Amino acid sequence: MADDADVIVVGGGLAGLVAATEIADAGKRVIVVEQEGEQSLGGQAFWSLGGLFLVDTPEQRRLGIKDSFDLALQDWIGTAGFDRDEDLWPRKWAEAYVGFAAGEKRGWLRAMGHRIFPVVGWAERGGYDAMGHGNSVPRFHVTWGTGPGVVEPFERRAREAASTGRLRFAFRHRVDGLIVTNGVIEGVTGSVLEPDNVERGKTSSRNIVGDFTLRAQAVIVASGGIGGNHDLVRQNWPKRLGEPPKFMISGVPEHVDGRMIGITEAAGARLINRDRMWHYVEGIQNWSPIWPRHGIRILPGPSSMWFDATGTRLPSPLFPGSDTLGQLEHIMRTGYDYSWFILTQSIIKKEFALSGSEQNPDLTGKSWRMTIKRATNKGAPGPVEAFKQHGADFVVRDNLADLVAGMNAIAGSDLLKLDHIKSQIEARDREMTNPYVKDTQVMNIHNARRYIGDRLIRTAKPHRILDPAQGPLIGVKLNIVTRKTLGGFQTDLDSRVFGQDGKVMPGLYAAGEAAGFGGGGVHGYRSLEGTFLGGCLFSGRNAGRAAAKAVG
Ligand SMILES: Cc1cc2nc3c(=O)[nH]c(=O)nc-3n(C[C@H](O)[C@H](O)[C@H](O)COP(=O)(O)OP(=O)(O)OC[C@H]3O[C@@H](n4cnc5c(N)ncnc54)[C@H](O)[C@@H]3O)c2cc1C
């Protein structure tokens, strides 16, 4: 039977688009099969902040940051904590990926028109020792244009290839099975879903109006992770993080359903590290949701005080922005699935950023005028102020007693006791009088302000939380927000998928989140941030190039 294309790519997210454009550029015919409509092209990456992990860049050097491949690899290995036999390929991917981030990644993107906001962010700052978790230096490079700015060059290349007939999109086509003959992948089968003009990101109809079969010499699975499917998240929840949370919000649209992962595994592919995931603990319920249970992650600067559900301060070094999974583990051990920030207007103004392209209209719209206002405005950025006003998780009051009462009202309990919270804040505030201190969070604030990027737009001038001049006081209930899947299909450096018998499955490739961003878990247990989009770029590119070569 004649093939419909040389290669089929399942998923029109970033990883799928990158793979497909590489295949088309190599002169091969490719079909991108995507369950959503054309309006959702780009998948999660469209919604992302567009933060990219890059190493030793001109942007870093201009800010006085000295970075290197060796330092970045040290940080990656300390963060990943690889400790399993199946980490063999993930380790190889990690080294190759850090090389990509320190090498051709920036130039490759730049040649396609991608640009970077000049102030480099400092995510996952750790707080342990030099070999432990975290970024030793700022490396989070935000795309000028955020997520849509990351997708744009690949969408443009894909549409160009479509206009010449080398690439074909099959939207509203949902893959339900892989065609495997004698262990060789020969194509996909699936359902045609009814047309649906629902807005990007919203839940689309699953009514079936037909079926399809497509044949090719190779299939690349780039179908994303499981973060939109809370049942799967709970099912795979690692024991080391305690019981799965009872209440979670979703940091991803519902199409991140994990369904294709099950289908690919049923066809014989080897899924590893399924218990490794990356969920955030600073989630707030979106007052203007796009997808069901829509949660937004606060990207916090270092100054907010962090309390568990009973009002006890989180221990050092679990400060805002230091160690996402350390915080998740600690919070789950408290027996509650939420925690609290207490901060001031001065802190929220400078330190709260919200992850998501739609929450950053200045950067997404590439408006210098609006972006400069971040540094000069009296209030916080518009979207943050809107959450303060309308968000179900925010309490704003002029004094601590009223604030604590308001926080208890939101939680529907009386777990928070004014005296307990007051004594901890007053103790911390006494540490503000000297530039050298005992309190490690305050030390951390002083350290952050030695980096010019933080001093400019990310870290408030140290002040007392209970100083009325810095008010009003703000309490924020922080929920667990699902996001990324760190495990996935085990792949070699050509993104070829291993079968459950340990041998490469001829014709099958995986990229992006479905491949644990490469190898089946390039991050190990934890991430340095900005590594997911980059993981899609690198694994999608490897998959596309290798598949194009293999189909001859
Ligand atoms: C709000 C937000 C902010 C983020 N910020 C950042 C950031 O700053 N930096 C960073 O590195 N990462 C960030 N990320 C993460 C990053 O965007 C994602 O991990 C990445 O885009 C995943 O891409 P993917 O191509 O692997 O999967 P997806 O984007 O999920 O795409 C997979 C596609 O496959 C389709 N599909 C699934 N199953 C089938 C099937 N059976 N048949 C047909 N089609 C199917 C889906 O509909 C989807 O379109 C963010 C994510 C979000 C949501």
PDB file of N, CA and C and ligand atoms in Angstrom, residues 10-17 33-36 40-53 140 142 170 173-176 206 212 222-225 251-253 255-261 263 280 291 294-297 355-358 483-485 511-515 517 529-536, ligand 1:
ATOM      1  N   VAL A  10       2.729  13.136  15.235  1.00  0.00           N
ATOM      2  CA  VAL A  10       1.498  13.201  16.030  1.00  0.00           C
ATOM      3  C   VAL A  10       1.643  14.347  17.025  1.00  0.00           C
ATOM      4  N   GLY A  11       0.896  15.439  16.795  1.00  0.00           N
ATOM      5  CA  GLY A  11       0.933  16.580  17.699  1.00  0.00           C
ATOM      6  C   GLY A  11       1.494  17.816  17.013  1.00  0.00           C
ATOM      7  N   GLY A  12       0.713  18.878  17.041  1.00  0.00           N
ATOM      8  CA  GLY A  12       1.145  20.156  16.455  1.00  0.00           C
ATOM      9  C   GLY A  12       1.546  21.154  17.518  1.00  0.00           C
ATOM     10  N   GLY A  13       2.146  20.672  18.612  1.00  0.00           N
ATOM     11  CA  GLY A  13       2.744  21.562  19.609  1.00  0.00           C
ATOM     12  C   GLY A  13       4.135  21.954  19.128  1.00  0.00           C
ATOM     13  N   LEU A  14       4.929  22.538  20.054  1.00  0.00           N
ATOM     14  CA  LEU A  14       6.246  23.014  19.632  1.00  0.00           C
ATOM     15  C   LEU A  14       7.132  21.868  19.134  1.00  0.00           C
ATOM     16  N   ALA A  15       7.174  20.759  19.880  1.00  0.00           N
ATOM     17  CA  ALA A  15       8.063  19.659  19.491  1.00  0.00           C
ATOM     18  C   ALA A  15       7.667  19.124  18.119  1.00  0.00           C
ATOM     19  N   GLY A  16       6.360  18.975  17.892  1.00  0.00           N
ATOM     20  CA  GLY A  16       5.889  18.453  16.605  1.00  0.00           C
ATOM     21  C   GLY A  16       6.201  19.408  15.463  1.00  0.00           C
ATOM     22  N   LEU A  17       6.003  20.704  15.717  1.00  0.00           N
ATOM     23  CA  LEU A  17       6.276  21.690  14.660  1.00  0.00           C
ATOM     24  C   LEU A  17       7.760  21.717  14.300  1.00  0.00           C
ATOM     25  N   VAL A  33      -0.470  15.418  12.382  1.00  0.00           N
ATOM     26  CA  VAL A  33      -1.815  15.004  12.796  1.00  0.00           C
ATOM     27  C   VAL A  33      -2.094  15.622  14.161  1.00  0.00           C
ATOM     28  N   GLU A  34      -3.159  16.443  14.233  1.00  0.00           N
ATOM     29  CA  GLU A  34      -3.415  17.209  15.457  1.00  0.00           C
ATOM     30  C   GLU A  34      -4.899  17.120  15.813  1.00  0.00           C
ATOM     31  N   GLN A  35      -5.165  16.738  17.061  1.00  0.00           N
ATOM     32  CA  GLN A  35      -6.573  16.544  17.469  1.00  0.00           C
ATOM     33  C   GLN A  35      -7.356  17.857  17.603  1.00  0.00           C
ATOM     34  N   GLU A  36      -6.642  18.935  17.881  1.00  0.00           N
ATOM     35  CA  GLU A  36      -7.331  20.230  18.021  1.00  0.00           C
ATOM     36  C   GLU A  36      -7.481  20.897  16.649  1.00  0.00           C
ATOM     37  N   SER A  40      -5.528  26.201  17.416  1.00  0.00           N
ATOM     38  CA  SER A  40      -4.728  25.845  18.597  1.00  0.00           C
ATOM     39  C   SER A  40      -3.300  25.426  18.250  1.00  0.00           C
ATOM     40  N   LEU A  41      -2.906  25.666  16.994  1.00  0.00           N
ATOM     41  CA  LEU A  41      -1.559  25.250  16.575  1.00  0.00           C
ATOM     42  C   LEU A  41      -0.505  25.840  17.525  1.00  0.00           C
ATOM     43  N   GLY A  42       0.456  25.011  17.896  1.00  0.00           N
ATOM     44  CA  GLY A  42       1.500  25.477  18.819  1.00  0.00           C
ATOM     45  C   GLY A  42       1.343  24.894  20.216  1.00  0.00           C
ATOM     46  N   GLY A  43       0.163  24.331  20.506  1.00  0.00           N
ATOM     47  CA  GLY A  43      -0.041  23.644  21.795  1.00  0.00           C
ATOM     48  C   GLY A  43       0.263  24.530  22.986  1.00  0.00           C
ATOM     49  N   GLN A  44       0.871  23.937  23.997  1.00  0.00           N
ATOM     50  CA  GLN A  44       1.160  24.658  25.247  1.00  0.00           C
ATOM     51  C   GLN A  44       2.117  25.823  25.051  1.00  0.00           C
ATOM     52  N   ALA A  45       3.025  25.672  24.085  1.00  0.00           N
ATOM     53  CA  ALA A  45       4.080  26.693  23.939  1.00  0.00           C
ATOM     54  C   ALA A  45       3.490  28.072  23.694  1.00  0.00           C
ATOM     55  N   PHE A  46       2.331  28.119  23.030  1.00  0.00           N
ATOM     56  CA  PHE A  46       1.695  29.409  22.780  1.00  0.00           C
ATOM     57  C   PHE A  46       1.392  30.130  24.095  1.00  0.00           C
ATOM     58  N   TRP A  47       0.970  29.356  25.103  1.00  0.00           N
ATOM     59  CA  TRP A  47       0.569  29.949  26.386  1.00  0.00           C
ATOM     60  C   TRP A  47       1.756  30.257  27.279  1.00  0.00           C
ATOM     61  N   SER A  48       2.920  29.762  26.886  1.00  0.00           N
ATOM     62  CA  SER A  48       4.058  29.830  27.799  1.00  0.00           C
ATOM     63  C   SER A  48       4.621  31.246  27.886  1.00  0.00           C
ATOM     64  N   LEU A  49       5.487  31.421  28.887  1.00  0.00           N
ATOM     65  CA  LEU A  49       6.152  32.713  29.047  1.00  0.00           C
ATOM     66  C   LEU A  49       7.307  32.836  28.050  1.00  0.00           C
ATOM     67  N   GLY A  50       7.673  31.712  27.452  1.00  0.00           N
ATOM     68  CA  GLY A  50       8.773  31.766  26.479  1.00  0.00           C
ATOM     69  C   GLY A  50      10.134  31.866  27.130  1.00  0.00           C
ATOM     70  N   GLY A  51      10.240  31.403  28.392  1.00  0.00           N
ATOM     71  CA  GLY A  51      11.527  31.439  29.100  1.00  0.00           C
ATOM     72  C   GLY A  51      12.428  30.319  28.615  1.00  0.00           C
ATOM     73  N   LEU A  52      13.663  30.668  28.259  1.00  0.00           N
ATOM     74  CA  LEU A  52      14.587  29.668  27.711  1.00  0.00           C
ATOM     75  C   LEU A  52      15.867  29.605  28.536  1.00  0.00           C
ATOM     76  N   PHE A  53      16.265  28.384  28.859  1.00  0.00           N
ATOM     77  CA  PHE A  53      17.536  28.125  29.538  1.00  0.00           C
ATOM     78  C   PHE A  53      18.652  28.251  28.492  1.00  0.00           C
ATOM     79  N   PHE A 140      17.479  32.372  32.854  1.00  0.00           N
ATOM     80  CA  PHE A 140      16.125  32.271  32.295  1.00  0.00           C
ATOM     81  C   PHE A 140      15.918  33.444  31.326  1.00  0.00           C
ATOM     82  N   VAL A 142      13.859  35.325  28.735  1.00  0.00           N
ATOM     83  CA  VAL A 142      12.459  35.423  28.283  1.00  0.00           C
ATOM     84  C   VAL A 142      12.419  35.907  26.836  1.00  0.00           C
ATOM     85  N   ALA A 170      -3.259  17.775   9.343  1.00  0.00           N
ATOM     86  CA  ALA A 170      -4.542  17.078   9.478  1.00  0.00           C
ATOM     87  C   ALA A 170      -5.107  17.466  10.843  1.00  0.00           C
ATOM     88  N   HIS A 173      -7.883  15.593  13.719  1.00  0.00           N
ATOM     89  CA  HIS A 173      -7.605  14.163  13.537  1.00  0.00           C
ATOM     90  C   HIS A 173      -6.932  13.672  14.820  1.00  0.00           C
ATOM     91  N   ARG A 174      -7.604  12.768  15.491  1.00  0.00           N
ATOM     92  CA  ARG A 174      -7.071  12.258  16.759  1.00  0.00           C
ATOM     93  C   ARG A 174      -6.550  10.840  16.550  1.00  0.00           C
ATOM     94  N   VAL A 175      -5.285  10.630  16.866  1.00  0.00           N
ATOM     95  CA  VAL A 175      -4.712   9.287  16.715  1.00  0.00           C
ATOM     96  C   VAL A 175      -5.208   8.406  17.864  1.00  0.00           C
ATOM     97  N   ASP A 176      -5.698   7.223  17.490  1.00  0.00           N
ATOM     98  CA  ASP A 176      -6.191   6.264  18.499  1.00  0.00           C
ATOM     99  C   ASP A 176      -5.332   5.003  18.558  1.00  0.00           C
ATOM    100  N   ARG A 206     -15.412  16.320  21.383  1.00  0.00           N
ATOM    101  CA  ARG A 206     -14.796  15.025  21.094  1.00  0.00           C
ATOM    102  C   ARG A 206     -15.747  14.144  20.275  1.00  0.00           C
ATOM    103  N   PHE A 212      -9.807   7.443  10.197  1.00  0.00           N
ATOM    104  CA  PHE A 212      -8.748   7.588   9.187  1.00  0.00           C
ATOM    105  C   PHE A 212      -7.619   6.607   9.452  1.00  0.00           C
ATOM    106  N   ALA A 222       4.713  13.313  19.363  1.00  0.00           N
ATOM    107  CA  ALA A 222       5.026  14.606  20.010  1.00  0.00           C
ATOM    108  C   ALA A 222       3.727  15.138  20.615  1.00  0.00           C
ATOM    109  N   SER A 223       3.117  14.295  21.447  1.00  0.00           N
ATOM    110  CA  SER A 223       1.738  14.544  21.892  1.00  0.00           C
ATOM    111  C   SER A 223       1.645  15.201  23.263  1.00  0.00           C
ATOM    112  N   GLY A 224       2.777  15.650  23.830  1.00  0.00           N
ATOM    113  CA  GLY A 224       2.727  16.346  25.118  1.00  0.00           C
ATOM    114  C   GLY A 224       2.647  15.393  26.300  1.00  0.00           C
ATOM    115  N   GLY A 225       2.392  15.961  27.485  1.00  0.00           N
ATOM    116  CA  GLY A 225       2.426  15.179  28.725  1.00  0.00           C
ATOM    117  C   GLY A 225       1.042  14.858  29.269  1.00  0.00           C
ATOM    118  N   GLY A 251      -2.433  23.877  35.151  1.00  0.00           N
ATOM    119  CA  GLY A 251      -1.577  24.865  34.495  1.00  0.00           C
ATOM    120  C   GLY A 251      -1.498  24.672  32.997  1.00  0.00           C
ATOM    121  N   VAL A 252      -2.261  23.714  32.473  1.00  0.00           N
ATOM    122  CA  VAL A 252      -2.210  23.409  31.034  1.00  0.00           C
ATOM    123  C   VAL A 252      -3.626  23.180  30.521  1.00  0.00           C
ATOM    124  N   PRO A 253      -3.858  23.377  29.216  1.00  0.00           N
ATOM    125  CA  PRO A 253      -5.186  23.099  28.661  1.00  0.00           C
ATOM    126  C   PRO A 253      -5.534  21.618  28.728  1.00  0.00           C
ATOM    127  N   HIS A 255      -6.233  19.534  26.444  1.00  0.00           N
ATOM    128  CA  HIS A 255      -5.683  18.626  25.423  1.00  0.00           C
ATOM    129  C   HIS A 255      -4.391  17.966  25.877  1.00  0.00           C
ATOM    130  N   VAL A 256      -3.820  18.429  26.999  1.00  0.00           N
ATOM    131  CA  VAL A 256      -2.630  17.755  27.540  1.00  0.00           C
ATOM    132  C   VAL A 256      -3.153  16.563  28.348  1.00  0.00           C
ATOM    133  N   ASP A 257      -3.733  15.607  27.618  1.00  0.00           N
ATOM    134  CA  ASP A 257      -4.551  14.573  28.255  1.00  0.00           C
ATOM    135  C   ASP A 257      -3.819  13.247  28.493  1.00  0.00           C
ATOM    136  N   GLY A 258      -2.595  13.116  28.007  1.00  0.00           N
ATOM    137  CA  GLY A 258      -1.819  11.898  28.255  1.00  0.00           C
ATOM    138  C   GLY A 258      -2.319  10.669  27.514  1.00  0.00           C
ATOM    139  N   ARG A 259      -3.371  10.818  26.715  1.00  0.00           N
ATOM    140  CA  ARG A 259      -3.998   9.662  26.076  1.00  0.00           C
ATOM    141  C   ARG A 259      -3.042   8.956  25.109  1.00  0.00           C
ATOM    142  N   MET A 260      -2.302   9.752  24.340  1.00  0.00           N
ATOM    143  CA  MET A 260      -1.405   9.182  23.325  1.00  0.00           C
ATOM    144  C   MET A 260      -0.224   8.446  23.983  1.00  0.00           C
ATOM    145  N   ILE A 261       0.071   8.813  25.208  1.00  0.00           N
ATOM    146  CA  ILE A 261       1.153   8.123  25.926  1.00  0.00           C
ATOM    147  C   ILE A 261       0.726   6.679  26.178  1.00  0.00           C
ATOM    148  N   ILE A 263      -1.496   5.020  24.461  1.00  0.00           N
ATOM    149  CA  ILE A 263      -1.613   4.338  23.158  1.00  0.00           C
ATOM    150  C   ILE A 263      -0.234   3.868  22.681  1.00  0.00           C
ATOM    151  N   TYR A 280       3.819  23.062  40.217  1.00  0.00           N
ATOM    152  CA  TYR A 280       4.199  24.234  41.004  1.00  0.00           C
ATOM    153  C   TYR A 280       3.334  24.356  42.254  1.00  0.00           C
ATOM    154  N   TRP A 291      -9.164  27.617  30.217  1.00  0.00           N
ATOM    155  CA  TRP A 291      -9.455  26.189  30.228  1.00  0.00           C
ATOM    156  C   TRP A 291      -9.990  25.764  31.593  1.00  0.00           C
ATOM    157  N   HIS A 294      -8.488  26.376  35.382  1.00  0.00           N
ATOM    158  CA  HIS A 294      -7.302  27.119  34.935  1.00  0.00           C
ATOM    159  C   HIS A 294      -6.550  27.757  36.101  1.00  0.00           C
ATOM    160  N   GLY A 295      -5.298  27.336  36.284  1.00  0.00           N
ATOM    161  CA  GLY A 295      -4.450  27.915  37.328  1.00  0.00           C
ATOM    162  C   GLY A 295      -3.274  28.648  36.713  1.00  0.00           C
ATOM    163  N   ILE A 296      -2.852  29.707  37.394  1.00  0.00           N
ATOM    164  CA  ILE A 296      -1.708  30.495  36.939  1.00  0.00           C
ATOM    165  C   ILE A 296      -0.609  30.341  37.983  1.00  0.00           C
ATOM    166  N   ARG A 297       0.624  30.206  37.511  1.00  0.00           N
ATOM    167  CA  ARG A 297       1.726  30.147  38.461  1.00  0.00           C
ATOM    168  C   ARG A 297       2.308  31.531  38.699  1.00  0.00           C
ATOM    169  N   SER A 355       3.105  33.551  35.192  1.00  0.00           N
ATOM    170  CA  SER A 355       3.565  32.782  34.036  1.00  0.00           C
ATOM    171  C   SER A 355       2.422  32.624  33.038  1.00  0.00           C
ATOM    172  N   GLY A 356       2.685  32.894  31.787  1.00  0.00           N
ATOM    173  CA  GLY A 356       1.665  32.755  30.751  1.00  0.00           C
ATOM    174  C   GLY A 356       1.703  33.938  29.807  1.00  0.00           C
ATOM    175  N   SER A 357       1.591  33.649  28.510  1.00  0.00           N
ATOM    176  CA  SER A 357       1.692  34.738  27.526  1.00  0.00           C
ATOM    177  C   SER A 357       0.582  35.753  27.721  1.00  0.00           C
ATOM    178  N   GLU A 358      -0.642  35.272  28.061  1.00  0.00           N
ATOM    179  CA  GLU A 358      -1.775  36.209  28.154  1.00  0.00           C
ATOM    180  C   GLU A 358      -1.678  37.068  29.406  1.00  0.00           C
ATOM    181  N   ARG A 483       1.616  20.902  35.906  1.00  0.00           N
ATOM    182  CA  ARG A 483       2.202  21.415  34.670  1.00  0.00           C
ATOM    183  C   ARG A 483       2.913  20.322  33.869  1.00  0.00           C
ATOM    184  N   LYS A 484       4.146  19.974  34.251  1.00  0.00           N
ATOM    185  CA  LYS A 484       4.955  19.213  33.300  1.00  0.00           C
ATOM    186  C   LYS A 484       5.189  17.765  33.707  1.00  0.00           C
ATOM    187  N   THR A 485       5.393  16.952  32.672  1.00  0.00           N
ATOM    188  CA  THR A 485       5.655  15.545  32.837  1.00  0.00           C
ATOM    189  C   THR A 485       7.137  15.342  32.559  1.00  0.00           C
ATOM    190  N   ALA A 511       9.341  12.955  20.793  1.00  0.00           N
ATOM    191  CA  ALA A 511       9.976  14.256  21.063  1.00  0.00           C
ATOM    192  C   ALA A 511       9.113  15.071  22.018  1.00  0.00           C
ATOM    193  N   GLY A 512       9.742  16.075  22.629  1.00  0.00           N
ATOM    194  CA  GLY A 512       9.031  16.970  23.540  1.00  0.00           C
ATOM    195  C   GLY A 512       8.659  16.279  24.835  1.00  0.00           C
ATOM    196  N   GLU A 513       7.562  16.735  25.420  1.00  0.00           N
ATOM    197  CA  GLU A 513       7.152  16.244  26.732  1.00  0.00           C
ATOM    198  C   GLU A 513       6.876  14.741  26.712  1.00  0.00           C
ATOM    199  N   ALA A 514       6.383  14.223  25.584  1.00  0.00           N
ATOM    200  CA  ALA A 514       6.094  12.784  25.490  1.00  0.00           C
ATOM    201  C   ALA A 514       7.363  11.953  25.655  1.00  0.00           C
ATOM    202  N   ALA A 515       8.509  12.534  25.317  1.00  0.00           N
ATOM    203  CA  ALA A 515       9.785  11.824  25.458  1.00  0.00           C
ATOM    204  C   ALA A 515      10.501  12.267  26.731  1.00  0.00           C
ATOM    205  N   PHE A 517      11.102  15.130  27.278  1.00  0.00           N
ATOM    206  CA  PHE A 517      11.953  16.149  26.659  1.00  0.00           C
ATOM    207  C   PHE A 517      13.283  15.572  26.190  1.00  0.00           C
ATOM    208  N   GLU A 529      14.432  25.172  35.016  1.00  0.00           N
ATOM    209  CA  GLU A 529      13.464  26.101  34.407  1.00  0.00           C
ATOM    210  C   GLU A 529      13.941  26.631  33.052  1.00  0.00           C
ATOM    211  N   GLY A 530      12.939  26.908  32.213  1.00  0.00           N
ATOM    212  CA  GLY A 530      13.248  27.341  30.850  1.00  0.00           C
ATOM    213  C   GLY A 530      13.787  26.200  30.010  1.00  0.00           C
ATOM    214  N   THR A 531      13.701  25.008  30.557  1.00  0.00           N
ATOM    215  CA  THR A 531      14.327  23.838  29.939  1.00  0.00           C
ATOM    216  C   THR A 531      13.328  23.015  29.141  1.00  0.00           C
ATOM    217  N   PHE A 532      12.046  23.402  29.207  1.00  0.00           N
ATOM    218  CA  PHE A 532      10.989  22.591  28.582  1.00  0.00           C
ATOM    219  C   PHE A 532      10.823  22.979  27.114  1.00  0.00           C
ATOM    220  N   LEU A 533      10.683  24.278  26.872  1.00  0.00           N
ATOM    221  CA  LEU A 533      10.610  24.737  25.482  1.00  0.00           C
ATOM    222  C   LEU A 533      11.898  24.328  24.772  1.00  0.00           C
ATOM    223  N   GLY A 534      13.019  24.555  25.446  1.00  0.00           N
ATOM    224  CA  GLY A 534      14.312  24.188  24.866  1.00  0.00           C
ATOM    225  C   GLY A 534      14.391  22.687  24.618  1.00  0.00           C
ATOM    226  N   GLY A 535      13.804  21.908  25.527  1.00  0.00           N
ATOM    227  CA  GLY A 535      13.783  20.453  25.350  1.00  0.00           C
ATOM    228  C   GLY A 535      12.969  20.057  24.130  1.00  0.00           C
ATOM    229  N   CYS A 536      11.885  20.811  23.869  1.00  0.00           N
ATOM    230  CA  CYS A 536      11.088  20.547  22.655  1.00  0.00           C
ATOM    231  C   CYS A 536      11.893  20.894  21.410  1.00  0.00           C
TER     232      CYS A 536
HETATM  233  C1  LIG B   1       1.318  28.615  30.972  1.00  0.00           C
HETATM  234  C2  LIG B   1       2.566  27.876  30.598  1.00  0.00           C
HETATM  235  C3  LIG B   1       3.806  28.503  30.772  1.00  0.00           C
HETATM  236  C4  LIG B   1       4.975  27.838  30.400  1.00  0.00           C
HETATM  237  N1  LIG B   1       6.159  28.513  30.469  1.00  0.00           N
HETATM  238  C5  LIG B   1       7.291  27.897  30.051  1.00  0.00           C
HETATM  239  C6  LIG B   1       8.521  28.606  30.000  1.00  0.00           C
HETATM  240  O1  LIG B   1       8.585  29.817  30.256  1.00  0.00           O
HETATM  241  N2  LIG B   1       9.639  27.917  29.640  1.00  0.00           N
HETATM  242  C7  LIG B   1       9.615  26.599  29.301  1.00  0.00           C
HETATM  243  O2  LIG B   1      10.663  26.036  28.992  1.00  0.00           O
HETATM  244  N3  LIG B   1       8.450  25.915  29.306  1.00  0.00           N
HETATM  245  C8  LIG B   1       7.297  26.533  29.647  1.00  0.00           C
HETATM  246  N4  LIG B   1       6.113  25.851  29.610  1.00  0.00           N
HETATM  247  C9  LIG B   1       6.126  24.425  29.220  1.00  0.00           C
HETATM  248  C10 LIG B   1       6.147  24.227  27.715  1.00  0.00           C
HETATM  249  O3  LIG B   1       5.335  25.182  27.080  1.00  0.00           O
HETATM  250  C11 LIG B   1       5.637  22.823  27.368  1.00  0.00           C
HETATM  251  O4  LIG B   1       6.281  21.861  28.156  1.00  0.00           O
HETATM  252  C12 LIG B   1       5.893  22.504  25.894  1.00  0.00           C
HETATM  253  O5  LIG B   1       5.365  23.520  25.081  1.00  0.00           O
HETATM  254  C13 LIG B   1       5.300  21.136  25.522  1.00  0.00           C
HETATM  255  O6  LIG B   1       5.337  21.007  24.119  1.00  0.00           O
HETATM  256  P1  LIG B   1       5.002  19.629  23.396  1.00  0.00           P
HETATM  257  O7  LIG B   1       5.075  19.922  21.933  1.00  0.00           O
HETATM  258  O8  LIG B   1       5.824  18.529  23.918  1.00  0.00           O
HETATM  259  O9  LIG B   1       3.490  19.292  23.821  1.00  0.00           O
HETATM  260  P2  LIG B   1       2.105  20.105  23.634  1.00  0.00           P
HETATM  261  O10 LIG B   1       2.313  21.558  23.569  1.00  0.00           O
HETATM  262  O11 LIG B   1       1.200  19.578  24.694  1.00  0.00           O
HETATM  263  O12 LIG B   1       1.578  19.646  22.212  1.00  0.00           O
HETATM  264  C14 LIG B   1       1.105  18.347  21.973  1.00  0.00           C
HETATM  265  C15 LIG B   1       0.031  18.397  20.910  1.00  0.00           C
HETATM  266  O13 LIG B   1      -0.356  17.050  20.595  1.00  0.00           O
HETATM  267  C16 LIG B   1      -1.758  16.997  20.421  1.00  0.00           C
HETATM  268  N5  LIG B   1      -2.182  15.614  20.679  1.00  0.00           N
HETATM  269  C17 LIG B   1      -2.139  14.927  21.852  1.00  0.00           C
HETATM  270  N6  LIG B   1      -2.612  13.679  21.685  1.00  0.00           N
HETATM  271  C18 LIG B   1      -2.974  13.567  20.383  1.00  0.00           C
HETATM  272  C19 LIG B   1      -3.548  12.506  19.620  1.00  0.00           C
HETATM  273  N7  LIG B   1      -3.857  11.325  20.161  1.00  0.00           N
HETATM  274  N8  LIG B   1      -3.785  12.734  18.298  1.00  0.00           N
HETATM  275  C20 LIG B   1      -3.506  13.940  17.714  1.00  0.00           C
HETATM  276  N9  LIG B   1      -2.973  14.983  18.419  1.00  0.00           N
HETATM  277  C21 LIG B   1      -2.700  14.783  19.725  1.00  0.00           C
HETATM  278  C22 LIG B   1      -2.286  17.996  21.437  1.00  0.00           C
HETATM  279  O14 LIG B   1      -3.573  18.438  21.094  1.00  0.00           O
HETATM  280  C23 LIG B   1      -1.230  19.111  21.371  1.00  0.00           C
HETATM  281  O15 LIG B   1      -1.571  20.110  20.442  1.00  0.00           O
HETATM  282  C24 LIG B   1       4.917  26.495  29.927  1.00  0.00           C
HETATM  283  C25 LIG B   1       3.681  25.868  29.774  1.00  0.00           C
HETATM  284  C26 LIG B   1       2.509  26.556  30.075  1.00  0.00           C
HETATM  285  C27 LIG B   1       1.189  25.878  29.838  1.00  0.00           C
END
